[in-house]
mmCIF file of C-alpha atoms and ligand atoms in Angstrom:
data_model
loop_
_atom_site.group_PDB
_atom_site.id
_atom_site.type_symbol
_atom_site.label_atom_id
_atom_site.label_comp_id
_atom_site.label_asym_id
_atom_site.label_seq_id
_atom_site.Cartn_x
_atom_site.Cartn_y
_atom_site.Cartn_z
ATOM 1 C CA UNK A 14 -39.778 -45.681 54.854
ATOM 2 C CA UNK A 15 -42.696 -42.696 55.487
ATOM 3 C CA UNK A 16 -46.344 -44.104 55.239
ATOM 4 C CA UNK A 17 -46.905 -42.244 58.565
ATOM 5 C CA UNK A 18 -46.811 -38.194 58.067
ATOM 6 C CA UNK A 19 -46.334 -36.815 61.877
ATOM 7 C CA UNK A 20 -46.546 -33.435 63.474
ATOM 8 C CA UNK A 21 -46.345 -32.190 67.013
ATOM 9 C CA UNK A 22 -48.086 -28.964 66.773
ATOM 10 C CA UNK A 23 -48.963 -26.555 70.052
ATOM 11 C CA UNK A 24 -52.643 -24.704 70.250
ATOM 12 C CA UNK A 25 -53.594 -21.612 73.118
ATOM 13 C CA UNK A 26 -56.941 -20.693 73.191
ATOM 14 C CA UNK A 27 -57.421 -17.615 74.052
ATOM 15 C CA UNK A 28 -58.382 -16.081 77.512
ATOM 16 C CA UNK A 29 -62.570 -14.279 78.048
ATOM 17 C CA UNK A 30 -62.515 -10.825 78.443
ATOM 18 C CA UNK A 31 -62.753 -9.803 82.280
ATOM 19 C CA UNK A 32 -66.295 -8.592 83.028
ATOM 20 C CA UNK A 33 -66.598 -5.340 84.379
ATOM 21 C CA UNK A 34 -67.272 -3.237 87.160
ATOM 22 C CA UNK A 35 -68.404 0.003 86.792
ATOM 23 C CA UNK A 36 -71.092 2.657 87.204
ATOM 24 C CA UNK A 37 -72.697 5.393 85.612
ATOM 25 C CA UNK A 38 -71.402 8.658 85.690
ATOM 26 C CA UNK A 39 -72.996 11.305 84.045
ATOM 27 C CA UNK A 40 -72.311 14.900 85.024
ATOM 28 C CA UNK A 41 -76.224 15.425 86.209
ATOM 29 C CA UNK A 42 -76.949 11.788 87.268
ATOM 30 C CA UNK A 43 -74.656 11.889 90.570
ATOM 31 C CA UNK A 44 -75.837 8.289 91.263
ATOM 32 C CA UNK A 45 -75.505 6.233 88.177
ATOM 33 C CA UNK A 46 -76.251 2.246 88.389
ATOM 34 C CA UNK A 47 -74.097 -0.680 87.149
ATOM 35 C CA UNK A 48 -73.347 -0.621 84.042
ATOM 36 C CA UNK A 49 -70.168 -2.737 83.437
ATOM 37 C CA UNK A 50 -70.069 -5.073 80.235
ATOM 38 C CA UNK A 51 -69.203 -8.299 80.200
ATOM 39 C CA UNK A 52 -66.069 -9.472 78.399
ATOM 40 C CA UNK A 53 -66.110 -11.006 75.045
ATOM 41 C CA UNK A 54 -64.884 -14.786 74.636
ATOM 42 C CA UNK A 55 -61.667 -16.031 73.530
ATOM 43 C CA UNK A 56 -60.472 -17.807 70.660
ATOM 44 C CA UNK A 57 -60.809 -21.661 69.967
ATOM 45 C CA UNK A 58 -58.766 -23.558 67.952
ATOM 46 C CA UNK A 59 -60.571 -25.503 65.865
ATOM 47 C CA UNK A 60 -58.970 -28.590 63.434
ATOM 48 C CA UNK A 61 -60.984 -28.794 60.595
ATOM 49 C CA UNK A 62 -61.059 -32.163 57.950
ATOM 50 C CA UNK A 63 -60.376 -30.908 54.338
ATOM 51 C CA UNK A 64 -59.999 -33.543 51.788
ATOM 52 C CA UNK A 65 -58.202 -31.074 48.950
ATOM 53 C CA UNK A 66 -55.418 -31.086 51.821
ATOM 54 C CA UNK A 67 -52.753 -34.340 51.915
ATOM 55 C CA UNK A 68 -50.280 -33.836 54.127
ATOM 56 C CA UNK A 69 -49.448 -32.665 57.554
ATOM 57 C CA UNK A 70 -46.109 -30.645 55.762
ATOM 58 C CA UNK A 71 -47.577 -27.453 56.886
ATOM 59 C CA UNK A 72 -47.560 -28.153 60.408
ATOM 60 C CA UNK A 73 -43.934 -29.283 60.913
ATOM 61 C CA UNK A 74 -43.529 -25.861 59.927
ATOM 62 C CA UNK A 75 -45.894 -24.043 61.721
ATOM 63 C CA UNK A 76 -46.470 -25.427 64.988
ATOM 64 C CA UNK A 77 -47.667 -22.866 67.373
ATOM 65 C CA UNK A 78 -51.332 -21.149 66.546
ATOM 66 C CA UNK A 79 -52.343 -19.330 69.100
ATOM 67 C CA UNK A 80 -55.598 -17.576 69.132
ATOM 68 C CA UNK A 81 -56.736 -14.264 70.442
ATOM 69 C CA UNK A 82 -57.742 -12.681 74.056
ATOM 70 C CA UNK A 83 -61.625 -11.745 73.985
ATOM 71 C CA UNK A 84 -61.262 -7.510 74.910
ATOM 72 C CA UNK A 85 -62.533 -7.167 78.359
ATOM 73 C CA UNK A 86 -65.751 -5.185 79.087
ATOM 74 C CA UNK A 87 -66.385 -1.607 80.148
ATOM 75 C CA UNK A 88 -68.327 0.377 81.733
ATOM 76 C CA UNK A 89 -71.192 2.204 79.604
ATOM 77 C CA UNK A 90 -72.865 -1.114 79.143
ATOM 78 C CA UNK A 91 -69.893 -1.808 76.347
ATOM 79 C CA UNK A 92 -69.451 -5.705 76.033
ATOM 80 C CA UNK A 93 -66.505 -6.694 75.024
ATOM 81 C CA UNK A 94 -65.115 -8.061 71.025
ATOM 82 C CA UNK A 95 -65.123 -11.960 71.011
ATOM 83 C CA UNK A 96 -61.818 -13.139 69.500
ATOM 84 C CA UNK A 97 -62.018 -15.216 66.413
ATOM 85 C CA UNK A 98 -61.404 -18.975 66.588
ATOM 86 C CA UNK A 99 -57.946 -20.509 64.866
ATOM 87 C CA UNK A 100 -59.134 -22.605 62.245
ATOM 88 C CA UNK A 101 -56.748 -25.085 60.981
ATOM 89 C CA UNK A 102 -57.043 -27.145 57.686
ATOM 90 C CA UNK A 103 -56.252 -31.007 58.039
ATOM 91 C CA UNK A 104 -56.017 -34.137 55.839
ATOM 92 C CA UNK A 105 -59.516 -36.503 56.016
ATOM 93 C CA UNK A 106 -57.911 -38.975 58.198
ATOM 94 C CA UNK A 107 -56.151 -36.827 60.575
ATOM 95 C CA UNK A 108 -55.913 -38.728 64.117
ATOM 96 C CA UNK A 109 -55.669 -35.880 66.904
ATOM 97 C CA UNK A 110 -54.358 -37.118 70.815
ATOM 98 C CA UNK A 111 -52.828 -35.258 73.475
ATOM 99 C CA UNK A 112 -49.089 -35.105 72.981
ATOM 100 C CA UNK A 113 -48.411 -35.709 77.212
ATOM 101 C CA UNK A 114 -50.987 -37.766 77.979
ATOM 102 C CA UNK A 115 -51.807 -40.359 74.925
ATOM 103 C CA UNK A 116 -55.363 -39.593 75.050
ATOM 104 C CA UNK A 117 -56.814 -39.537 71.620
ATOM 105 C CA UNK A 118 -58.990 -35.973 71.010
ATOM 106 C CA UNK A 119 -60.032 -36.627 68.117
ATOM 107 C CA UNK A 120 -60.289 -39.045 64.847
ATOM 108 C CA UNK A 121 -60.391 -36.150 61.306
ATOM 109 C CA UNK A 122 -61.924 -38.898 59.428
ATOM 110 C CA UNK A 123 -64.798 -37.298 57.003
ATOM 111 C CA UNK A 124 -64.519 -33.858 54.568
ATOM 112 C CA UNK A 125 -65.631 -31.042 56.877
ATOM 113 C CA UNK A 126 -65.346 -32.886 60.480
ATOM 114 C CA UNK A 127 -65.115 -30.477 63.092
ATOM 115 C CA UNK A 128 -63.038 -30.944 66.354
ATOM 116 C CA UNK A 129 -62.215 -28.246 68.594
ATOM 117 C CA UNK A 130 -58.559 -28.967 69.565
ATOM 118 C CA UNK A 131 -58.477 -25.290 72.562
ATOM 119 C CA UNK A 132 -61.253 -24.077 73.934
ATOM 120 C CA UNK A 133 -60.943 -20.588 73.998
ATOM 121 C CA UNK A 134 -62.055 -19.063 78.113
ATOM 122 C CA UNK A 135 -65.635 -17.836 78.367
ATOM 123 C CA UNK A 136 -66.123 -14.070 78.943
ATOM 124 C CA UNK A 137 -66.577 -12.653 82.605
ATOM 125 C CA UNK A 138 -69.669 -11.211 83.448
ATOM 126 C CA UNK A 139 -70.049 -7.532 84.638
ATOM 127 C CA UNK A 140 -71.628 -5.616 87.043
ATOM 128 C CA UNK A 141 -74.747 -5.146 85.101
ATOM 129 C CA UNK A 142 -75.227 -9.340 85.242
ATOM 130 C CA UNK A 143 -75.891 -9.467 89.010
ATOM 131 C CA UNK A 144 -77.730 -6.131 88.985
ATOM 132 C CA UNK A 145 -81.372 -7.385 90.726
ATOM 133 C CA UNK A 146 -84.566 -6.170 92.414
ATOM 134 C CA UNK A 147 -82.460 -7.173 95.511
ATOM 135 C CA UNK A 148 -79.164 -5.767 94.434
ATOM 136 C CA UNK A 149 -79.513 -2.395 92.329
ATOM 137 C CA UNK A 150 -75.798 -1.463 92.483
ATOM 138 C CA UNK A 151 -74.394 -5.083 92.500
ATOM 139 C CA UNK A 152 -69.988 -4.950 92.501
ATOM 140 C CA UNK A 153 -69.500 -8.150 91.563
ATOM 141 C CA UNK A 154 -68.284 -9.095 88.186
ATOM 142 C CA UNK A 155 -66.257 -12.503 87.398
ATOM 143 C CA UNK A 156 -63.196 -12.920 85.760
ATOM 144 C CA UNK A 157 -62.503 -13.817 81.645
ATOM 145 C CA UNK A 158 -61.318 -18.275 81.963
ATOM 146 C CA UNK A 159 -58.373 -18.791 80.598
ATOM 147 C CA UNK A 160 -58.343 -20.415 77.397
ATOM 148 C CA UNK A 161 -57.410 -24.040 77.007
ATOM 149 C CA UNK A 162 -53.632 -24.676 76.172
ATOM 150 C CA UNK A 163 -52.494 -27.651 74.586
ATOM 151 C CA UNK A 164 -49.386 -30.065 72.799
ATOM 152 C CA UNK A 165 -51.050 -31.768 70.153
ATOM 153 C CA UNK A 166 -49.462 -35.039 68.100
ATOM 154 C CA UNK A 167 -50.918 -35.074 65.301
ATOM 155 C CA UNK A 168 -50.673 -38.505 62.888
ATOM 156 C CA UNK A 169 -52.176 -39.379 59.727
ATOM 157 C CA UNK A 170 -51.895 -42.659 57.382
ATOM 158 C CA UNK A 171 -50.642 -42.129 53.868
ATOM 159 C CA UNK A 172 -52.695 -44.243 52.251
ATOM 160 C CA UNK A 173 -51.459 -45.657 48.924
ATOM 161 C CA UNK A 174 -54.605 -46.123 46.084
ATOM 162 C CA UNK A 175 -52.248 -47.800 43.577
ATOM 163 C CA UNK A 176 -49.845 -50.433 44.878
ATOM 164 C CA UNK A 177 -46.535 -51.166 41.584
ATOM 165 C CA UNK A 178 -46.316 -55.197 42.056
ATOM 166 C CA UNK A 179 -43.216 -57.344 39.860
ATOM 167 C CA UNK A 180 -40.617 -58.948 39.425
ATOM 168 C CA UNK A 181 -37.373 -56.280 40.294
ATOM 169 C CA UNK A 182 -35.954 -54.487 37.255
ATOM 170 C CA UNK A 183 -39.952 -54.417 35.970
ATOM 171 C CA UNK A 184 -39.161 -50.748 35.614
ATOM 172 C CA UNK A 185 -41.513 -49.803 38.830
ATOM 173 C CA UNK A 186 -38.935 -47.315 40.328
ATOM 174 C CA UNK A 187 -39.311 -45.668 37.044
ATOM 175 C CA UNK A 188 -42.622 -45.549 36.439
ATOM 176 C CA UNK A 189 -43.199 -43.541 39.617
ATOM 177 C CA UNK A 190 -40.657 -41.925 39.013
ATOM 178 C CA UNK A 191 -42.435 -40.189 35.548
ATOM 179 C CA UNK A 192 -45.825 -39.956 36.989
ATOM 180 C CA UNK A 193 -44.676 -38.262 40.352
ATOM 181 C CA UNK A 194 -42.456 -35.965 42.370
ATOM 182 C CA UNK A 195 -41.000 -38.996 44.248
ATOM 183 C CA UNK A 196 -38.005 -39.853 43.180
ATOM 184 C CA UNK A 197 -36.400 -43.656 44.097
ATOM 185 C CA UNK A 198 -33.493 -45.059 43.463
ATOM 186 C CA UNK A 199 -33.677 -46.574 39.388
ATOM 187 C CA UNK A 200 -30.890 -48.973 38.978
ATOM 188 C CA UNK A 201 -29.737 -51.775 35.845
ATOM 189 C CA UNK A 202 -29.590 -54.415 38.487
ATOM 190 C CA UNK A 203 -32.108 -55.917 41.025
ATOM 191 C CA UNK A 204 -33.375 -54.561 44.010
ATOM 192 C CA UNK A 205 -32.414 -51.747 43.733
ATOM 193 C CA UNK A 206 -35.228 -50.533 45.721
ATOM 194 C CA UNK A 207 -34.677 -51.837 49.193
ATOM 195 C CA UNK A 208 -37.791 -50.051 50.914
ATOM 196 C CA UNK A 209 -41.554 -48.657 49.807
ATOM 197 C CA UNK A 210 -41.785 -45.181 48.864
ATOM 198 C CA UNK A 211 -44.725 -43.451 48.031
ATOM 199 C CA UNK A 212 -45.446 -40.396 45.686
ATOM 200 C CA UNK A 213 -48.406 -38.501 44.274
ATOM 201 C CA UNK A 214 -49.623 -38.274 40.918
ATOM 202 C CA UNK A 215 -51.903 -35.244 39.722
ATOM 203 C CA UNK A 216 -53.426 -35.740 36.676
ATOM 204 C CA UNK A 217 -55.273 -32.164 37.543
ATOM 205 C CA UNK A 218 -56.567 -29.816 40.048
ATOM 206 C CA UNK A 219 -57.631 -31.874 42.291
ATOM 207 C CA UNK A 220 -57.245 -34.801 41.412
ATOM 208 C CA UNK A 221 -54.628 -37.302 42.482
ATOM 209 C CA UNK A 222 -53.617 -40.636 43.909
ATOM 210 C CA UNK A 223 -51.261 -42.068 45.943
ATOM 211 C CA UNK A 224 -48.438 -44.889 44.542
ATOM 212 C CA UNK A 225 -46.507 -47.020 46.444
ATOM 213 C CA UNK A 226 -43.467 -48.227 44.784
ATOM 214 C CA UNK A 227 -42.385 -51.864 46.493
ATOM 215 C CA UNK A 228 -39.390 -53.730 46.987
ATOM 216 C CA UNK A 229 -39.412 -56.894 43.467
ATOM 217 C CA UNK A 230 -40.899 -60.118 43.657
ATOM 218 C CA UNK A 231 -39.194 -63.311 42.742
ATOM 219 C CA UNK A 232 -40.657 -66.750 42.693
ATOM 220 C CA UNK A 233 -40.268 -68.237 45.995
ATOM 221 C CA UNK A 234 -40.699 -64.881 47.078
ATOM 222 C CA UNK A 235 -43.331 -66.674 49.923
ATOM 223 C CA UNK A 236 -40.379 -68.578 50.955
ATOM 224 C CA UNK A 237 -37.890 -66.152 51.608
ATOM 225 C CA UNK A 238 -36.607 -65.358 48.802
ATOM 226 C CA UNK A 239 -35.014 -62.459 47.162
ATOM 227 C CA UNK A 240 -36.707 -59.834 49.656
ATOM 228 C CA UNK A 241 -39.355 -61.633 50.544
ATOM 229 C CA UNK A 242 -43.320 -60.543 50.516
ATOM 230 C CA UNK A 243 -43.173 -58.897 53.652
ATOM 231 C CA UNK A 244 -43.398 -55.421 51.764
ATOM 232 C CA UNK A 245 -47.118 -56.773 50.849
ATOM 233 C CA UNK A 246 -48.283 -55.305 53.685
ATOM 234 C CA UNK A 247 -48.359 -52.216 52.514
ATOM 235 C CA UNK A 248 -50.676 -52.528 49.660
ATOM 236 C CA UNK A 249 -53.501 -54.139 51.891
ATOM 237 C CA UNK A 250 -55.538 -51.158 51.621
ATOM 238 C CA UNK A 251 -55.508 -50.388 47.661
ATOM 239 C CA UNK A 252 -57.789 -50.360 45.698
ATOM 240 C CA UNK A 253 -55.185 -51.892 42.557
ATOM 241 C CA UNK A 254 -52.393 -53.688 41.827
ATOM 242 C CA UNK A 255 -50.284 -52.676 38.686
ATOM 243 C CA UNK A 256 -48.181 -55.586 37.828
ATOM 244 C CA UNK A 257 -45.407 -54.252 36.087
ATOM 245 C CA UNK A 258 -43.921 -56.426 33.637
ATOM 246 C CA UNK A 259 -40.346 -55.924 31.813
ATOM 247 C CA UNK A 260 -41.671 -56.120 27.806
ATOM 248 C CA UNK A 261 -38.469 -56.560 26.855
ATOM 249 C CA UNK A 262 -36.087 -58.352 29.231
ATOM 250 C CA UNK A 263 -32.323 -58.688 28.012
ATOM 251 C CA UNK A 264 -32.109 -62.775 28.212
ATOM 252 C CA UNK A 265 -34.264 -63.802 26.065
ATOM 253 C CA UNK A 266 -34.858 -67.370 28.084
ATOM 254 C CA UNK A 267 -36.863 -65.489 30.642
ATOM 255 C CA UNK A 268 -40.870 -65.464 29.470
ATOM 256 C CA UNK A 269 -42.378 -62.393 30.644
ATOM 257 C CA UNK A 270 -45.474 -64.773 30.339
ATOM 258 C CA UNK A 271 -44.728 -67.251 32.446
ATOM 259 C CA UNK A 272 -42.667 -65.033 34.788
ATOM 260 C CA UNK A 273 -46.117 -62.329 35.277
ATOM 261 C CA UNK A 274 -47.695 -66.079 35.917
ATOM 262 C CA UNK A 275 -45.365 -66.770 39.237
ATOM 263 C CA UNK A 276 -45.367 -63.220 40.541
ATOM 264 C CA UNK A 277 -49.677 -63.716 40.759
ATOM 265 C CA UNK A 278 -48.972 -66.910 42.373
ATOM 266 C CA UNK A 279 -46.355 -65.431 45.734
ATOM 267 C CA UNK A 280 -49.340 -62.560 45.313
ATOM 268 C CA UNK A 281 -52.014 -65.569 45.985
ATOM 269 C CA UNK A 282 -49.903 -67.790 48.749
ATOM 270 C CA UNK A 283 -49.293 -64.928 50.639
ATOM 271 C CA UNK A 284 -52.971 -63.184 50.662
ATOM 272 C CA UNK A 285 -56.078 -64.001 49.195
ATOM 273 C CA UNK A 286 -57.798 -60.527 49.355
ATOM 274 C CA UNK A 287 -54.797 -59.137 48.187
ATOM 275 C CA UNK A 288 -55.048 -62.088 45.071
ATOM 276 C CA UNK A 289 -58.233 -60.739 44.838
ATOM 277 C CA UNK A 290 -58.241 -56.743 44.329
ATOM 278 C CA UNK A 291 -58.146 -55.654 40.574
ATOM 279 C CA UNK A 292 -54.938 -55.866 38.915
ATOM 280 C CA UNK A 293 -54.121 -54.978 35.558
ATOM 281 C CA UNK A 294 -51.275 -55.794 33.901
ATOM 282 C CA UNK A 295 -48.641 -52.790 32.709
ATOM 283 C CA UNK A 296 -46.523 -54.330 29.645
ATOM 284 C CA UNK A 297 -43.307 -51.618 30.267
ATOM 285 C CA UNK A 298 -40.447 -50.944 28.473
ATOM 286 C CA UNK A 299 -42.117 -50.454 25.150
ATOM 287 C CA UNK A 300 -39.423 -48.344 23.405
ATOM 288 C CA UNK A 301 -36.899 -51.614 23.135
ATOM 289 C CA UNK A 302 -40.341 -54.193 22.085
ATOM 290 C CA UNK A 303 -40.336 -54.656 18.950
ATOM 291 C CA UNK A 304 -43.542 -53.222 17.565
ATOM 292 C CA UNK A 305 -44.069 -56.239 15.810
ATOM 293 C CA UNK A 306 -43.840 -58.497 18.857
ATOM 294 C CA UNK A 307 -46.058 -56.669 20.249
ATOM 295 C CA UNK A 308 -49.626 -57.980 19.936
ATOM 296 C CA UNK A 309 -49.077 -61.765 20.017
ATOM 297 C CA UNK A 310 -47.559 -60.821 23.108
ATOM 298 C CA UNK A 311 -50.150 -58.849 24.679
ATOM 299 C CA UNK A 312 -52.479 -61.651 22.923
ATOM 300 C CA UNK A 313 -50.975 -64.637 24.745
ATOM 301 C CA UNK A 314 -51.122 -62.165 28.663
ATOM 302 C CA UNK A 315 -54.798 -61.597 27.566
ATOM 303 C CA UNK A 316 -54.680 -66.249 27.175
ATOM 304 C CA UNK A 317 -52.521 -66.972 30.077
ATOM 305 C CA UNK A 318 -54.604 -64.015 32.548
ATOM 306 C CA UNK A 319 -58.023 -63.993 31.138
ATOM 307 C CA UNK A 320 -59.419 -61.919 28.650
ATOM 308 C CA UNK A 321 -60.906 -59.523 31.106
ATOM 309 C CA UNK A 322 -57.641 -58.337 33.081
ATOM 310 C CA UNK A 323 -57.314 -54.571 31.650
ATOM 311 C CA UNK A 324 -53.756 -54.949 29.413
ATOM 312 C CA UNK A 325 -52.169 -51.569 28.906
ATOM 313 C CA UNK A 326 -49.290 -50.735 27.296
ATOM 314 C CA UNK A 327 -46.684 -48.279 28.500
ATOM 315 C CA UNK A 328 -42.926 -47.158 28.674
ATOM 316 C CA UNK A 329 -41.948 -45.474 31.653
ATOM 317 C CA UNK A 330 -38.577 -44.080 30.435
ATOM 318 C CA UNK A 331 -39.802 -42.268 27.605
ATOM 319 C CA UNK A 332 -43.584 -41.374 29.030
ATOM 320 C CA UNK A 333 -45.167 -43.385 26.198
ATOM 321 C CA UNK A 334 -48.818 -44.264 27.396
ATOM 322 C CA UNK A 335 -48.376 -42.911 30.908
ATOM 323 C CA UNK A 336 -50.740 -39.750 30.413
ATOM 324 C CA UNK A 337 -54.053 -42.633 29.215
ATOM 325 C CA UNK A 338 -52.852 -44.981 32.307
ATOM 326 C CA UNK A 339 -53.014 -42.343 34.452
ATOM 327 C CA UNK A 340 -56.308 -40.837 33.785
ATOM 328 C CA UNK A 341 -57.389 -44.399 33.618
ATOM 329 C CA UNK A 342 -56.231 -45.241 37.440
ATOM 330 C CA UNK A 343 -57.543 -41.523 38.397
ATOM 331 C CA UNK A 344 -60.952 -43.088 37.438
ATOM 332 C CA UNK A 345 -60.723 -45.886 39.370
ATOM 333 C CA UNK A 346 -59.952 -44.477 42.114
ATOM 334 C CA UNK A 347 -62.286 -41.727 42.244
ATOM 335 C CA UNK A 348 -65.331 -45.058 42.137
ATOM 336 C CA UNK A 349 -63.167 -46.542 45.129
ATOM 337 C CA UNK A 350 -63.087 -43.568 47.579
ATOM 338 C CA UNK A 351 -67.008 -42.830 46.466
ATOM 339 C CA UNK A 352 -68.133 -46.629 47.323
ATOM 340 C CA UNK A 353 -65.537 -46.685 50.428
ATOM 341 C CA UNK A 354 -66.964 -42.878 51.267
ATOM 342 C CA UNK A 355 -71.041 -43.515 50.935
ATOM 343 C CA UNK A 356 -69.916 -46.626 53.003
ATOM 344 C CA UNK A 357 -68.602 -44.234 55.332
ATOM 345 C CA UNK A 358 -71.675 -41.977 55.409
ATOM 346 C CA UNK A 359 -74.326 -44.709 56.230
ATOM 347 C CA UNK A 360 -72.002 -45.465 59.784
ATOM 348 C CA UNK A 361 -73.811 -43.334 62.756
ATOM 349 C CA UNK A 362 -72.157 -40.046 63.793
ATOM 350 C CA UNK A 363 -71.167 -40.243 67.336
ATOM 351 C CA UNK A 364 -71.721 -37.226 69.122
ATOM 352 C CA UNK A 365 -69.602 -35.654 71.744
ATOM 353 C CA UNK A 366 -71.147 -34.524 75.058
ATOM 354 C CA UNK A 367 -70.205 -31.471 76.025
ATOM 355 C CA UNK A 368 -68.479 -30.242 78.111
ATOM 356 C CA UNK A 369 -69.794 -29.350 81.834
ATOM 357 C CA UNK A 370 -69.333 -25.991 82.465
ATOM 358 C CA UNK A 371 -67.662 -24.369 85.251
ATOM 359 C CA UNK A 372 -69.510 -21.800 87.087
ATOM 360 C CA UNK A 373 -67.104 -18.837 87.363
ATOM 361 C CA UNK A 374 -66.273 -17.362 90.901
ATOM 362 C CA UNK A 375 -68.147 -14.209 91.929
ATOM 363 C CA UNK A 376 -65.323 -11.742 92.708
ATOM 364 C CA UNK A 377 -66.243 -8.044 93.924
ATOM 365 C CA UNK A 378 -65.142 -4.450 93.764
ATOM 366 C CA UNK A 379 -63.993 -1.871 96.935
ATOM 367 C CA UNK A 380 -65.235 1.796 94.764
ATOM 368 C CA UNK A 381 -63.709 4.012 96.883
ATOM 369 C CA UNK A 382 -66.299 6.105 96.398
ATOM 370 C CA UNK A 383 -68.728 6.298 99.429
ATOM 371 C CA UNK A 384 -71.085 7.050 98.214
ATOM 372 C CA UNK A 385 -71.275 3.853 96.219
ATOM 373 C CA UNK A 386 -70.965 1.915 98.817
ATOM 374 C CA UNK A 387 -73.522 3.260 101.352
ATOM 375 C CA UNK A 388 -76.378 3.082 98.794
ATOM 376 C CA UNK A 389 -75.480 -0.479 98.431
ATOM 377 C CA UNK A 390 -75.062 -1.021 102.322
ATOM 378 C CA UNK A 391 -78.816 0.704 102.457
ATOM 379 C CA UNK A 392 -80.700 -2.598 100.277
HETATM 380 N N1 LIG B 16 -35.839 -48.609 28.092
HETATM 381 C C1 LIG B 16 -36.258 -48.810 29.053
HETATM 382 N N2 LIG B 16 -36.019 -49.087 30.203
HETATM 383 C C2 LIG B 16 -36.001 -48.853 31.147
HETATM 384 C C3 LIG B 16 -37.840 -48.850 31.356
HETATM 385 N N3 LIG B 16 -37.990 -48.207 32.780
HETATM 386 C C4 LIG B 16 -37.080 -49.279 33.321
HETATM 387 N N4 LIG B 16 -36.443 -48.937 32.476
HETATM 388 C C5 LIG B 16 -34.865 -48.740 32.999
HETATM 389 O O1 LIG B 16 -34.807 -50.480 34.277
HETATM 390 C C6 LIG B 16 -34.290 -50.818 34.759
HETATM 391 C C7 LIG B 16 -34.542 -50.659 36.220
HETATM 392 O O2 LIG B 16 -35.548 -49.899 36.231
HETATM 393 P P1 LIG B 16 -36.232 -49.742 37.920
HETATM 394 O O3 LIG B 16 -36.892 -49.117 37.454
HETATM 395 O O4 LIG B 16 -35.398 -49.247 39.223
HETATM 396 O O5 LIG B 16 -37.320 -51.166 38.389
HETATM 397 P P2 LIG B 16 -37.449 -51.925 39.770
HETATM 398 O O6 LIG B 16 -38.684 -52.775 38.809
HETATM 399 O O7 LIG B 16 -38.180 -50.899 39.985
HETATM 400 O O8 LIG B 16 -36.099 -52.816 40.025
HETATM 401 P P3 LIG B 16 -36.664 -52.957 41.794
HETATM 402 O O9 LIG B 16 -36.155 -51.856 42.060
HETATM 403 O O10 LIG B 16 -35.253 -53.545 41.322
HETATM 404 O O11 LIG B 16 -37.225 -54.365 42.038
HETATM 405 C C8 LIG B 16 -33.466 -49.181 34.945
HETATM 406 O O12 LIG B 16 -31.864 -49.718 33.884
HETATM 407 C C9 LIG B 16 -34.280 -48.128 34.391
HETATM 408 O O13 LIG B 16 -33.844 -47.312 33.407
HETATM 409 C C10 LIG B 16 -38.072 -47.895 30.405
HETATM 410 O O14 LIG B 16 -40.061 -47.719 30.041
HETATM 411 N N5 LIG B 16 -37.336 -48.164 29.320
HETATM 412 MG MG1 LIG B 17 -37.243 -50.133 41.900
#
């Protein structure tokens, strides 16, 4: 079961360009002043949270992300060009940690949030930088700093927005197959599904939600009957539960209303919070249901569950009613997400302390040109 999406990547920032130690040499100015420019900064590798990206799958294919080096400074006051940063777009909710130390580096919890994964090296200083009234012909310069390199572990908890609940054979897996690209096994015997499956339902561009299909529940599940209720924990963070009901049971003795009530009772025993979540009744297999029996059945459900419970009638097999249902779910989920986001936005932003800069080592060059040396010594 894959409720966690993960990837390991390597990020390599660029080295800063070296500073240049150079003196002006023009035809009629034999002893020109220092003109060595600074090196450009190395490119950094930066992560940015993007709500339009849902998975880390791209990072399992592209593992190495390298930013370019800064260009070295040159004579004639030429500064080296800085390298551009490499920007990696990741899903909101991605946790980034150092693979070797396990240290958490960033938690991309909101859209647009950025984190520097590998800092590009600073450019070195050219000798022009060291010019002063007492040092008119500086030979000093500094080298560009090395860029950071890290092995990172990316982790994304794929949170289901919607959970499917229901008796075995109600058609939960058939439903997720018909509305998403997920292809869990479907069969006409109970407990076909043995572990949870996630499916992404895309109702239109940029409108999608994730559905979790879990193994069926039966009466007594909270005491361990069937596969038990262990899988209900996967529904803890969903915004909506869809309770699928087989509206056309094979055995005439089965009463869909009583069966559905029994499952809700298991839910209540498992966790009051889950029981209190918004829950819709989905009467499935309408293609098999006698149309005359449908209205009375619906009325019995409304009576048993309360008139305010939303009831949808679908056929997961033929697709009847599923499109309207998915639009309604998308709307519900969007409102719930907006409320969550508003709560998140109201939290104070944690500020990261700026990195302490290490002073650069100052190097000196020896110019073979005697004249320059003498001039330097005389000052
Ligand atoms: N006629 C008809 N059959 C359906 C419909 N939905 C599901 N079925 C059938 O019902 C049987 C059970 O479907 P599943 O999707 O495996 O049911 P499930 O709820 O996932 O079952 P478990 O994984 O065992 O809990 C299969 O034979 C499906 O083809 C429907 O809308 N109409
Ligand atoms: Mg199933």
